[in-house]
């Protein structure tokens, strides 16, 4: 920030010879001290508050800033809830954890893990970040199986106790969301507890990258404790401004001016000062100067004797105009394009996916909301208007814990888990399906082979034990065998068990894997052939109905025709014959026409 202030004051194109003054107070990551420092600074009259680094302090200072109409711009407070309507003057030049947790949830889903264990700091930053992760996982039908909260000032004993609890848990995928920790205490304890082996997965948010980038070359050996860990890092697009800035910083390190390495938050801090400077410059062109006013003494409680005089707090006149100007910021900084969204967060540039391998930080890909996972920087894909397609999601090879390149299963059966009780019928007939050999007591058969093959598709080991049912001289009762699942005698049953209605009401069945294919049902007794066999398709009642219908049709035709048609006149006998002949001739003529069409 001091470097940015110096650059601003030496730039003749901005602020028109007005000097930017930076007043610093160390909150020591304490909400009370941070709030006290904010009061002391605001008494002097300030146009903007830059910081704090802590989300917990940002919660309290945001309310103070709102009271005096001064915007608060943080380069490090990532708590998602700071973007709520409760804090209308809070801006941030760092990406919110709501964005980071989308990336983390995608990383978990990308690797096919269904449940995770989260280790987090039990404060506003940790709790709200984990809440955002939980929501994102639920959207993907994944879940946090266990939440392990650490106190703000956690020690080695607390970590040891917490991690020991997880040995009885089935998931082996850990997500760690804490503050930067130069001692890497969690991973040191995990090593001692043998929890950094190939059956474990450790994922971390961007706190680890910030920690490791701040290490001096002499401390690089500490990276051995995080070998195989995979994490996220705030993505900063490559640019000439960035390269020049890094060069200047390294030069300052050699000269002894800077005593630490540069992490992503350093870039954001530098750009935050420039965002404020640009906004002040535009504000002065409209209002000529910055003025402050004192609060109405009638609205301020009596505060003598506590060291802070609220009646001396200065309110930024036209502060709302300054906030509006700040919200329209749009310039290219060392961390990329500085532009705020509607919720006052800097528009996301995505994250790097990093892997600690051979005591080095290796970037294995990128993530952005626009393109998902890729090995190409998101800003390059954005220029190509590359659509997000699931088949295009990919990362470079990752070296996991234990030096393995194969993706870990992320799940084991806990040490205290009981094996599944699998009931199998000891058949006496059709033993090819399933039975127990009398000599070796081995369970074998086609159904057993299917069961063992299905186990290979499950991404973790399942202990089980076969429980034969029956005396081997007669087939057991399958209805009784299925009922034993409902009675908790067995956890499952494997065998040639037919799926019938009464059994489906008791237990769930797999899809059938053995069937008799097409079945034709035919009568056993055959009728003798005779001249009247053509009458068989219809019953006697049906034939009577057909005859009555012909008679009715003939009568109707006679009623309509006998007055005008000579064929329907004469003696009664002749007229009856005519009626029957007409009905039959109508039937045969119709069938004859249909037959000719078919031919």
Coordinates of C-alpha atoms in Angstrom, one line a residue, residues 165-466:
X165 CA -11.8 -38.2 15.9
X166 CA -11.8 -38.6 12.1
X167 CA -10.1 -42.0 12.1
X168 CA -13.5 -43.6 12.7
X169 CA -15.1 -41.7 9.8
X170 CA -15.5 -43.3 6.4
X171 CA -14.7 -40.2 4.2
X172 CA -11.1 -39.5 3.6
X173 CA -11.4 -36.2 1.7
X174 CA -10.5 -33.2 3.9
X175 CA -11.1 -29.6 3.0
X176 CA -9.2 -27.1 5.2
X177 CA -10.4 -23.5 5.4
X178 CA -8.4 -21.5 8.0
X179 CA -6.2 -18.4 8.2
X180 CA -2.7 -18.4 6.8
X181 CA -0.5 -20.5 9.1
X182 CA 3.3 -20.3 8.5
X183 CA 3.9 -23.3 10.8
X184 CA 1.5 -25.5 8.8
X185 CA 0.4 -27.0 12.1
X186 CA -2.5 -29.1 10.8
X187 CA -0.4 -30.9 8.3
X188 CA 2.4 -31.4 10.8
X189 CA 0.0 -33.2 13.1
X190 CA -1.6 -35.1 10.3
X191 CA 1.9 -36.5 9.4
X192 CA 2.4 -37.7 13.0
X193 CA -1.0 -39.3 13.0
X194 CA -0.2 -41.1 9.6
X195 CA -3.0 -39.2 7.9
X196 CA -0.9 -38.0 4.9
X197 CA -0.9 -41.4 3.2
X198 CA -2.3 -42.4 -0.2
X199 CA -5.8 -43.2 1.1
X200 CA -6.3 -39.6 2.2
X201 CA -7.0 -36.5 0.2
X202 CA -6.3 -33.0 1.5
X203 CA -7.8 -30.0 -0.3
X204 CA -7.2 -26.4 0.8
X205 CA -8.6 -23.0 0.1
X206 CA -6.3 -20.1 -1.0
X207 CA -4.9 -19.6 2.6
X208 CA -2.2 -22.2 1.8
X209 CA -1.0 -20.5 -1.3
X210 CA -0.8 -17.1 0.5
X211 CA 1.2 -18.8 3.3
X212 CA 3.7 -20.6 1.0
X213 CA 4.3 -17.6 -1.3
X214 CA 5.3 -15.6 1.8
X215 CA 8.0 -18.2 2.7
X216 CA 11.6 -17.1 2.2
X217 CA 13.8 -19.5 0.2
X218 CA 15.3 -20.8 3.5
X219 CA 11.9 -22.1 4.5
X220 CA 11.1 -24.0 1.3
X221 CA 12.0 -27.2 3.1
X222 CA 8.7 -26.8 5.0
X223 CA 6.9 -27.7 1.8
X224 CA 7.7 -31.4 2.4
X225 CA 5.0 -31.5 5.0
X226 CA 2.3 -30.6 2.4
X227 CA 3.5 -32.9 -0.4
X228 CA 0.5 -34.1 -2.4
X229 CA -1.9 -31.4 -1.2
X230 CA -4.2 -29.8 -3.8
X231 CA -5.6 -26.3 -3.4
X232 CA -6.8 -23.1 -4.9
X233 CA -5.0 -19.8 -5.5
X234 CA -6.4 -16.5 -6.5
X235 CA -5.8 -16.2 -10.3
X236 CA -3.9 -13.1 -11.4
X237 CA -3.7 -12.8 -15.2
X238 CA -0.3 -12.4 -16.7
X239 CA 0.4 -8.9 -17.9
X240 CA 3.2 -6.4 -18.4
X241 CA 2.0 -4.4 -15.4
X242 CA 2.2 -7.5 -13.2
X243 CA 5.7 -8.5 -14.5
X244 CA 7.0 -5.0 -13.9
X245 CA 5.5 -4.9 -10.4
X246 CA 7.1 -8.3 -9.5
X247 CA 10.4 -7.1 -10.8
X248 CA 10.2 -3.9 -8.7
X249 CA 9.3 -6.0 -5.6
X250 CA 12.3 -8.4 -6.0
X251 CA 14.5 -5.4 -6.4
X252 CA 13.2 -4.0 -3.1
X253 CA 13.8 -7.3 -1.5
X254 CA 17.5 -7.2 -2.5
X255 CA 17.8 -3.7 -1.2
X256 CA 16.3 -4.8 2.1
X257 CA 13.2 -2.5 1.7
X258 CA 10.8 -5.5 1.5
X259 CA 11.3 -8.3 3.9
X260 CA 8.7 -10.8 2.6
X261 CA 7.8 -12.5 -0.6
X262 CA 4.8 -11.4 -2.6
X263 CA 1.5 -13.3 -2.6
X264 CA -1.8 -12.5 -4.4
X265 CA -3.1 -10.3 -1.6
X266 CA -0.1 -7.9 -2.2
X267 CA -1.4 -7.4 -5.7
X268 CA -4.9 -6.7 -4.5
X269 CA -3.7 -4.3 -1.8
X270 CA -1.7 -2.3 -4.4
X271 CA -4.7 -2.0 -6.7
X272 CA -7.0 -1.1 -3.9
X273 CA -5.1 2.1 -3.3
X274 CA -5.2 2.9 -7.0
X275 CA -9.0 2.3 -7.0
X276 CA -9.4 4.8 -4.2
X277 CA -7.1 7.3 -5.9
X278 CA -9.0 7.1 -9.2
X279 CA -12.3 7.6 -7.5
X280 CA -11.0 10.6 -5.5
X281 CA -9.7 12.1 -8.7
X282 CA -13.1 11.8 -10.4
X283 CA -14.9 13.1 -7.2
X284 CA -12.7 16.2 -7.1
X285 CA -13.5 17.0 -10.7
X286 CA -17.2 17.3 -9.7
X287 CA -17.1 18.6 -6.1
X288 CA -13.7 20.5 -6.2
X289 CA -12.8 19.4 -2.6
X290 CA -13.6 16.9 0.1
X291 CA -15.5 18.2 3.1
X292 CA -16.6 16.7 6.4
X293 CA -19.2 17.5 8.9
X294 CA -19.7 16.6 12.6
X295 CA -22.5 14.5 13.8
X296 CA -25.5 16.1 15.6
X297 CA -24.5 16.1 19.3
X298 CA -28.1 15.4 20.2
X299 CA -27.9 12.0 18.4
X300 CA -24.6 11.0 20.0
X301 CA -24.4 9.3 23.5
X302 CA -22.2 10.8 26.2
X303 CA -18.7 9.2 25.8
X304 CA -16.4 11.2 28.1
X305 CA -13.8 9.1 29.9
X306 CA -13.6 6.1 27.5
X307 CA -11.0 7.6 25.2
X308 CA -13.2 7.7 22.1
X309 CA -15.4 10.8 21.5
X310 CA -18.1 9.8 19.1
X311 CA -19.2 13.4 18.8
X312 CA -15.9 14.1 17.0
X313 CA -16.4 11.5 14.3
X314 CA -16.5 13.3 10.9
X315 CA -19.1 12.4 8.3
X316 CA -18.0 12.4 4.7
X317 CA -20.1 15.1 3.0
X318 CA -21.3 13.8 -0.4
X319 CA -20.0 10.4 0.6
X320 CA -22.8 8.7 -1.3
X321 CA -21.5 10.4 -4.5
X322 CA -18.0 9.1 -3.8
X323 CA -19.5 5.5 -3.3
X324 CA -21.2 5.7 -6.6
X325 CA -18.0 6.8 -8.4
X326 CA -16.1 4.0 -6.7
X327 CA -18.7 1.4 -7.8
X328 CA -18.1 2.4 -11.4
X329 CA -14.3 1.8 -11.2
X330 CA -12.9 0.2 -14.3
X331 CA -9.2 0.2 -14.9
X332 CA -6.4 -2.3 -15.5
X333 CA -4.3 -3.0 -12.4
X334 CA -1.5 -5.3 -11.5
X335 CA -4.0 -8.0 -10.4
X336 CA -6.1 -7.7 -13.6
X337 CA -9.1 -5.7 -14.5
X338 CA -10.6 -3.8 -11.5
X339 CA -14.3 -3.6 -12.0
X340 CA -17.1 -4.1 -9.4
X341 CA -20.2 -6.2 -9.8
X342 CA -23.7 -5.2 -8.5
X343 CA -22.8 -6.8 -5.1
X344 CA -19.7 -4.6 -4.8
X345 CA -17.3 -7.6 -5.4
X346 CA -14.5 -7.4 -7.9
X347 CA -15.5 -9.3 -11.0
X348 CA -13.9 -12.7 -10.6
X349 CA -10.9 -13.7 -12.7
X350 CA -11.0 -17.3 -11.5
X351 CA -8.6 -19.5 -9.5
X352 CA -5.4 -21.5 -10.1
X353 CA -5.5 -25.1 -9.1
X354 CA -2.2 -25.9 -7.5
X355 CA -0.5 -29.1 -6.4
X356 CA 2.5 -29.3 -4.0
X357 CA 4.9 -31.7 -5.6
X358 CA 8.7 -32.2 -5.0
X359 CA 8.6 -29.2 -2.6
X360 CA 7.4 -26.9 -5.3
X361 CA 4.1 -25.3 -6.0
X362 CA 2.9 -26.7 -9.4
X363 CA -0.1 -25.1 -11.2
X364 CA -2.1 -28.0 -12.7
X365 CA -4.9 -25.9 -14.3
X366 CA -7.3 -23.1 -13.9
X367 CA -11.0 -22.7 -12.9
X368 CA -13.5 -20.0 -13.8
X369 CA -17.2 -19.7 -13.7
X370 CA -17.1 -19.1 -17.4
X371 CA -15.1 -22.1 -18.6
X372 CA -14.8 -24.5 -15.6
X373 CA -11.6 -26.4 -15.3
X374 CA -9.0 -26.0 -18.1
X375 CA -5.3 -26.0 -18.8
X376 CA -5.7 -22.7 -20.6
X377 CA -6.0 -19.4 -18.7
X378 CA -9.6 -18.2 -18.3
X379 CA -8.9 -14.8 -19.9
X380 CA -7.7 -16.6 -23.0
X381 CA -10.8 -18.7 -23.2
X382 CA -13.0 -15.7 -22.5
X383 CA -11.6 -13.9 -25.6
X384 CA -12.5 -17.0 -27.7
X385 CA -16.0 -17.0 -26.2
X386 CA -15.3 -20.6 -25.3
X387 CA -18.5 -22.3 -24.1
X388 CA -18.4 -24.4 -21.0
X389 CA -18.8 -28.1 -22.0
X390 CA -18.4 -30.9 -19.5
X391 CA -16.2 -33.0 -21.8
X392 CA -13.7 -30.1 -22.0
X393 CA -13.2 -30.0 -18.3
X394 CA -9.6 -31.1 -17.6
X395 CA -6.5 -30.6 -15.5
X396 CA -2.9 -31.6 -15.8
X397 CA -1.7 -34.8 -13.9
X398 CA -1.9 -34.4 -10.1
X399 CA 0.5 -36.1 -7.8
X400 CA -1.6 -37.1 -4.7
X401 CA -0.4 -38.0 -1.3
X402 CA 2.0 -40.9 -1.2
X403 CA 3.3 -39.9 -4.7
X404 CA 0.3 -41.6 -6.4
X405 CA -0.9 -40.3 -9.7
X406 CA -4.1 -42.4 -9.6
X407 CA -7.0 -40.5 -8.2
X408 CA -7.7 -41.6 -4.6
X409 CA -11.0 -43.2 -3.8
X410 CA -11.5 -40.8 -0.9
X411 CA -13.5 -43.3 1.2
X412 CA -12.7 -46.3 3.4
X413 CA -14.5 -48.4 5.8
X414 CA -13.7 -47.2 9.2
X415 CA -11.6 -49.2 11.6
X416 CA -14.6 -50.0 13.9
X417 CA -17.0 -50.8 11.1
X418 CA -18.7 -54.2 11.2
X419 CA -18.7 -56.4 8.1
X420 CA -21.9 -56.8 6.1
X421 CA -23.8 -60.0 6.7
X422 CA -24.6 -61.6 3.4
X423 CA -27.1 -64.5 3.4
X424 CA -26.7 -67.1 0.7
X425 CA -28.9 -70.2 0.1
X426 CA -27.1 -73.5 0.5
X427 CA -28.9 -75.1 -2.6
X428 CA -29.3 -78.8 -3.1
X429 CA -30.4 -78.4 -6.8
X430 CA -29.2 -76.1 -9.5
X431 CA -26.0 -75.6 -7.5
X432 CA -24.5 -73.8 -10.4
X433 CA -26.3 -70.6 -9.2
X434 CA -25.1 -70.7 -5.6
X435 CA -24.2 -73.2 -3.0
X436 CA -21.6 -74.1 -0.3
X437 CA -19.0 -76.7 -1.1
X438 CA -19.2 -79.4 1.6
X439 CA -15.4 -80.1 1.7
X440 CA -14.0 -76.5 1.7
X441 CA -17.1 -74.6 2.8
X442 CA -16.4 -72.2 0.0
X443 CA -19.4 -70.2 -1.4
X444 CA -19.5 -70.3 -5.2
X445 CA -21.8 -70.1 -8.1
X446 CA -23.0 -67.7 -10.9
X447 CA -24.8 -65.4 -8.4
X448 CA -21.6 -65.1 -6.3
X449 CA -19.5 -64.2 -9.4
X450 CA -22.0 -61.4 -10.2
X451 CA -21.8 -60.1 -6.7
X452 CA -18.0 -60.1 -6.6
X453 CA -17.8 -58.3 -9.9
X454 CA -20.3 -55.6 -8.7
X455 CA -18.0 -54.9 -5.7
X456 CA -15.2 -53.9 -8.1
X457 CA -17.3 -50.9 -9.3
X458 CA -17.7 -49.5 -5.8
X459 CA -14.9 -46.9 -5.1
X460 CA -14.0 -48.2 -1.7
X461 CA -13.5 -51.5 0.2
X462 CA -16.5 -53.2 1.7
X463 CA -15.9 -55.9 4.3
X464 CA -18.5 -58.7 4.2
X465 CA -19.0 -62.3 5.4
X466 CA -21.2 -64.9 3.7

